Amino acid sequence: MAELMFNSSGQFKKEMAIKGILNPIFCLSSTPKGLSIYEMKGSVAFVLAKRERVNEKNYLTFLNEHLAPEWAVKYMNSNVKG
């Protein structure tokens, strides 16, 4: 995952460069839409794909399913106030 986030020709670094953020700080975050890779300086969340939406199982969909299962996201959205 670190290679994915910090690859200079990858999606995350490119998107941050467009926004003028050359040294992004990434972390995993739970959002109302599920697990995301969150960039702290620009407050940008890249929501990880769910297997049913991309029709494949890879380590990102696996992380999303196990660290932010649908029931937990629903619970968070209905019970946690921001």
PDB file of C-alpha atoms in Angstrom:
ATOM      1  CA  MET A   1       0.000   0.000   0.000  1.00  0.00           C
ATOM      2  CA  ALA A   2       2.863   2.389   0.776  1.00  0.00           C
ATOM      3  CA  GLU A   3       4.263   1.873  -2.714  1.00  0.00           C
ATOM      4  CA  LEU A   4       0.842   2.653  -4.173  1.00  0.00           C
ATOM      5  CA  MET A   5       0.573   5.883  -2.195  1.00  0.00           C
ATOM      6  CA  PHE A   6       4.122   7.122  -2.711  1.00  0.00           C
ATOM      7  CA  ASN A   7       4.775   6.060  -6.304  1.00  0.00           C
ATOM      8  CA  SER A   8       5.572   9.352  -8.076  1.00  0.00           C
ATOM      9  CA  SER A   9       3.713   8.256 -11.209  1.00  0.00           C
ATOM     10  CA  GLY A  10       0.757   6.818  -9.262  1.00  0.00           C
ATOM     11  CA  GLN A  11      -2.753   8.159  -8.861  1.00  0.00           C
ATOM     12  CA  PHE A  12      -2.322   9.553  -5.357  1.00  0.00           C
ATOM     13  CA  LYS A  13       0.905  11.510  -5.838  1.00  0.00           C
ATOM     14  CA  LYS A  14      -0.267  12.836  -9.217  1.00  0.00           C
ATOM     15  CA  GLU A  15      -3.556  14.075  -7.780  1.00  0.00           C
ATOM     16  CA  MET A  16      -1.773  15.784  -4.900  1.00  0.00           C
ATOM     17  CA  ALA A  17       0.744  17.424  -7.266  1.00  0.00           C
ATOM     18  CA  ILE A  18      -2.176  18.874  -9.265  1.00  0.00           C
ATOM     19  CA  LYS A  19      -3.422  20.368  -5.993  1.00  0.00           C
ATOM     20  CA  GLY A  20       0.060  21.771  -5.271  1.00  0.00           C
ATOM     21  CA  ILE A  21       0.889  19.291  -2.492  1.00  0.00           C
ATOM     22  CA  LEU A  22       4.312  17.864  -3.299  1.00  0.00           C
ATOM     23  CA  ASN A  23       4.991  16.040  -0.007  1.00  0.00           C
ATOM     24  CA  PRO A  24       1.640  14.518   0.944  1.00  0.00           C
ATOM     25  CA  ILE A  25       0.926  12.885   4.274  1.00  0.00           C
ATOM     26  CA  PHE A  26      -1.273   9.816   3.784  1.00  0.00           C
ATOM     27  CA  CYS A  27      -3.115   7.695   6.324  1.00  0.00           C
ATOM     28  CA  LEU A  28      -5.998   5.244   6.425  1.00  0.00           C
ATOM     29  CA  SER A  29      -9.284   6.751   7.480  1.00  0.00           C
ATOM     30  CA  SER A  30     -12.840   5.629   7.983  1.00  0.00           C
ATOM     31  CA  THR A  31     -15.308   7.850   6.157  1.00  0.00           C
ATOM     32  CA  PRO A  32     -19.095   7.802   5.709  1.00  0.00           C
ATOM     33  CA  LYS A  33     -18.469   5.993   2.399  1.00  0.00           C
ATOM     34  CA  GLY A  34     -16.062   3.400   3.833  1.00  0.00           C
ATOM     35  CA  LEU A  35     -12.331   3.011   4.245  1.00  0.00           C
ATOM     36  CA  SER A  36     -10.191   5.579   2.463  1.00  0.00           C
ATOM     37  CA  ILE A  37      -6.650   6.712   1.932  1.00  0.00           C
ATOM     38  CA  TYR A  38      -6.713  10.216   3.380  1.00  0.00           C
ATOM     39  CA  GLU A  39      -4.237  12.973   2.557  1.00  0.00           C
ATOM     40  CA  MET A  40      -3.936  15.251   5.580  1.00  0.00           C
ATOM     41  CA  LYS A  41      -2.548  18.499   4.109  1.00  0.00           C
ATOM     42  CA  GLY A  42      -5.219  18.806   1.427  1.00  0.00           C
ATOM     43  CA  SER A  43      -8.006  17.038   3.334  1.00  0.00           C
ATOM     44  CA  VAL A  44      -8.642  14.688   0.407  1.00  0.00           C
ATOM     45  CA  ALA A  45     -10.093  11.199   0.840  1.00  0.00           C
ATOM     46  CA  PHE A  46      -9.654   8.494  -1.799  1.00  0.00           C
ATOM     47  CA  VAL A  47     -12.352   5.948  -0.922  1.00  0.00           C
ATOM     48  CA  LEU A  48     -11.164   2.383  -1.464  1.00  0.00           C
ATOM     49  CA  ALA A  49     -13.184   0.323  -3.889  1.00  0.00           C
ATOM     50  CA  LYS A  50     -15.600  -2.303  -2.685  1.00  0.00           C
ATOM     51  CA  ARG A  51     -15.430  -5.699  -4.348  1.00  0.00           C
ATOM     52  CA  GLU A  52     -19.029  -5.585  -5.604  1.00  0.00           C
ATOM     53  CA  ARG A  53     -18.349  -2.279  -7.368  1.00  0.00           C
ATOM     54  CA  VAL A  54     -15.151  -3.295  -9.177  1.00  0.00           C
ATOM     55  CA  ASN A  55     -16.016  -7.006  -9.524  1.00  0.00           C
ATOM     56  CA  GLU A  56     -12.607  -8.167  -8.358  1.00  0.00           C
ATOM     57  CA  LYS A  57     -10.948  -9.051  -5.111  1.00  0.00           C
ATOM     58  CA  ASN A  58      -7.590  -7.472  -4.426  1.00  0.00           C
ATOM     59  CA  TYR A  59      -5.852  -6.272  -1.295  1.00  0.00           C
ATOM     60  CA  LEU A  60      -7.629  -2.895  -1.345  1.00  0.00           C
ATOM     61  CA  THR A  61     -11.100  -4.430  -1.543  1.00  0.00           C
ATOM     62  CA  PHE A  62     -10.005  -6.957   1.113  1.00  0.00           C
ATOM     63  CA  LEU A  63      -8.940  -4.133   3.445  1.00  0.00           C
ATOM     64  CA  ASN A  64     -12.184  -2.275   2.863  1.00  0.00           C
ATOM     65  CA  GLU A  65     -14.301  -5.369   3.537  1.00  0.00           C
ATOM     66  CA  HIS A  66     -12.442  -6.305   6.722  1.00  0.00           C
ATOM     67  CA  LEU A  67     -11.521  -2.957   8.276  1.00  0.00           C
ATOM     68  CA  ALA A  68     -14.712  -1.112   7.308  1.00  0.00           C
ATOM     69  CA  PRO A  69     -17.440  -3.700   6.721  1.00  0.00           C
ATOM     70  CA  GLU A  70     -20.782  -2.389   5.482  1.00  0.00           C
ATOM     71  CA  TRP A  71     -22.507  -2.926   8.843  1.00  0.00           C
ATOM     72  CA  ALA A  72     -19.831  -0.859  10.638  1.00  0.00           C
ATOM     73  CA  VAL A  73     -20.070   1.999   8.123  1.00  0.00           C
ATOM     74  CA  LYS A  74     -23.876   2.029   8.475  1.00  0.00           C
ATOM     75  CA  TYR A  75     -23.578   2.030  12.273  1.00  0.00           C
ATOM     76  CA  MET A  76     -21.022   4.837  12.204  1.00  0.00           C
ATOM     77  CA  ASN A  77     -23.150   6.918   9.844  1.00  0.00           C
ATOM     78  CA  SER A  78     -26.256   6.575  11.995  1.00  0.00           C
ATOM     79  CA  ASN A  79     -24.665   6.857  15.464  1.00  0.00           C
ATOM     80  CA  VAL A  80     -21.567   9.047  15.255  1.00  0.00           C
ATOM     81  CA  LYS A  81     -21.946  12.798  14.971  1.00  0.00           C
ATOM     82  CA  GLY A  82     -19.146  14.831  13.370  1.00  0.00           C
TER      83      GLY A  82
END
